[in-house]
Coordinates of C-alpha atoms in Angstrom, one line a residue:
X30 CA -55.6 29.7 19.0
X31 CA -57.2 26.3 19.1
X32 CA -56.6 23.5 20.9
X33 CA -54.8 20.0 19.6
X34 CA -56.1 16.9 20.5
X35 CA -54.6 14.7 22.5
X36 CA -52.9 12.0 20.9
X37 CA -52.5 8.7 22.8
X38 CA -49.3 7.5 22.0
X39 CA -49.9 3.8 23.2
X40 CA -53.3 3.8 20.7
X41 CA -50.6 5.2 17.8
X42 CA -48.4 2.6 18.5
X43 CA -50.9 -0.2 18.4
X44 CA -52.5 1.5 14.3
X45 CA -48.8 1.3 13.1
X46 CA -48.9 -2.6 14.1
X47 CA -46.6 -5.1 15.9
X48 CA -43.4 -4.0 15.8
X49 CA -40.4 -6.2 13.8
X50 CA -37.9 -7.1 16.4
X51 CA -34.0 -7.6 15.3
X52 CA -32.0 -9.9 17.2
X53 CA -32.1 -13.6 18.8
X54 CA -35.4 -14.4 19.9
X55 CA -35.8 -16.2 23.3
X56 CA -36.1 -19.6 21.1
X57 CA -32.6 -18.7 19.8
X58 CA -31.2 -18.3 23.3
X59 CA -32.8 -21.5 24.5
X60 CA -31.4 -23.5 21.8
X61 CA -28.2 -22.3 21.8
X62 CA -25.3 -24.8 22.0
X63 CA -24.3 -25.0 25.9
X64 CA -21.1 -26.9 27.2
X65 CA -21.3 -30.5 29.3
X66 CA -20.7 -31.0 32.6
X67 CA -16.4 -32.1 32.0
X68 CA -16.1 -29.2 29.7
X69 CA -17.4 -26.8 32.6
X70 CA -15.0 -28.5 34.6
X71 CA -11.9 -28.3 32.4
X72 CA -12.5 -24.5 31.9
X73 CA -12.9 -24.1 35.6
X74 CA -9.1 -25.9 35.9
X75 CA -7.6 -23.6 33.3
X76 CA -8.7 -20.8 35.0
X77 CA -7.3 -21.7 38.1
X78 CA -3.8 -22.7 36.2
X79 CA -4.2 -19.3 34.6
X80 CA -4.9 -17.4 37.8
X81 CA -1.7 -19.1 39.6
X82 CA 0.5 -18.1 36.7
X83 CA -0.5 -14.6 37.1
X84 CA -0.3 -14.6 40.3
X85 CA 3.2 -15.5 40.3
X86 CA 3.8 -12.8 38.1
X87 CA 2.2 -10.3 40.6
X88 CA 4.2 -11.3 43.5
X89 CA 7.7 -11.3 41.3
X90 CA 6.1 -7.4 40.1
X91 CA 5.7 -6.4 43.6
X92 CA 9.0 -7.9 44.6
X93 CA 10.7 -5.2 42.2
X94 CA 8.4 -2.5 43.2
X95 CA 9.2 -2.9 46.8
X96 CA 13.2 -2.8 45.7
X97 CA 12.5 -0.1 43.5
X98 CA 10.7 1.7 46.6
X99 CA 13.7 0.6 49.1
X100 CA 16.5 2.1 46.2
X101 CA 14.2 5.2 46.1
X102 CA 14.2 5.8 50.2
X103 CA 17.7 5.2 50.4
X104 CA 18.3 8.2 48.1
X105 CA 15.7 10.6 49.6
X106 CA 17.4 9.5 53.2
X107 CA 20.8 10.4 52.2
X108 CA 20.0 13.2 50.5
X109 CA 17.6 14.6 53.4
X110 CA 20.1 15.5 55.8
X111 CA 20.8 18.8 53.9
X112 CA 17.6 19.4 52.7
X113 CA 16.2 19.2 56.4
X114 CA 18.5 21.9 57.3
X115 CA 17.5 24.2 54.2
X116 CA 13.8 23.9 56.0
X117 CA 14.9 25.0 58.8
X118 CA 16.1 28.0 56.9
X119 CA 13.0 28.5 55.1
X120 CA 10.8 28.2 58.6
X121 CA 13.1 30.9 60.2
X122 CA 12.6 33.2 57.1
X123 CA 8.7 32.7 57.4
X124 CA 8.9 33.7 60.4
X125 CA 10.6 36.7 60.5
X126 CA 8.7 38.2 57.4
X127 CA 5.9 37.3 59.4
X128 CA 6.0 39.2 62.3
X129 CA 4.1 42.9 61.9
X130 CA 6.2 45.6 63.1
X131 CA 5.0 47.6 66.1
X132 CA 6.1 50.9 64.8
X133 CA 2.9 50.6 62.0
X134 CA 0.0 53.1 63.3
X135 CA -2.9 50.9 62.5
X136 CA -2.4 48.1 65.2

């Protein structure tokens, strides 16, 4: 089996020719339309208008969270009484099937 030659792939780009790119040139980006100095500005105060609306709405969300959470507790805390007693059950039942009796040969 013979050999191939090498092919440079930088020396086969450059026979094709230059390539046609699609898209803005840098031209385009430089003369694109930009805003003035006010309009900056007046964004920059409707975002902060926006931002203090939302946050208002965050704070009222996390107000009902935290009463959803408090409604929540309650229930788990009245209800935990008896449930704290059926783990106690459940612990002593552990630990009697636990325990290995001392009438098996092996130990």
């Amino acid at each position: 089996l013979g050999k191939r030659a090498y092919m440079n792939p930088i020396a086969m780009a450059r026979s094709r020719g230059p390539v046609q790119s699609s898209g803005p040139t840098i031209q385009d980006y430089l003369n694109r339309p930009r805003p003035t100095w006010e309009e900056v500005k007046e964004q920059l105060e409707k975002k902060k208008k926006g931002s203090k609306a939302l946050a208002e709405f965050e704070e009222k969300m996390n107000e009902n969270w935290k009463k959803e959470l408090e409604k929540h507790r309650e229930k788990l805390l009245s209800g935990s009484e008896s449930s704290s007693k059926k783990r106690q059950r459940k612990k002593k039942e552990k630990k009697k099937s636990g325990r290995v009796s001392k009438s098996f040969p092996f130990f």
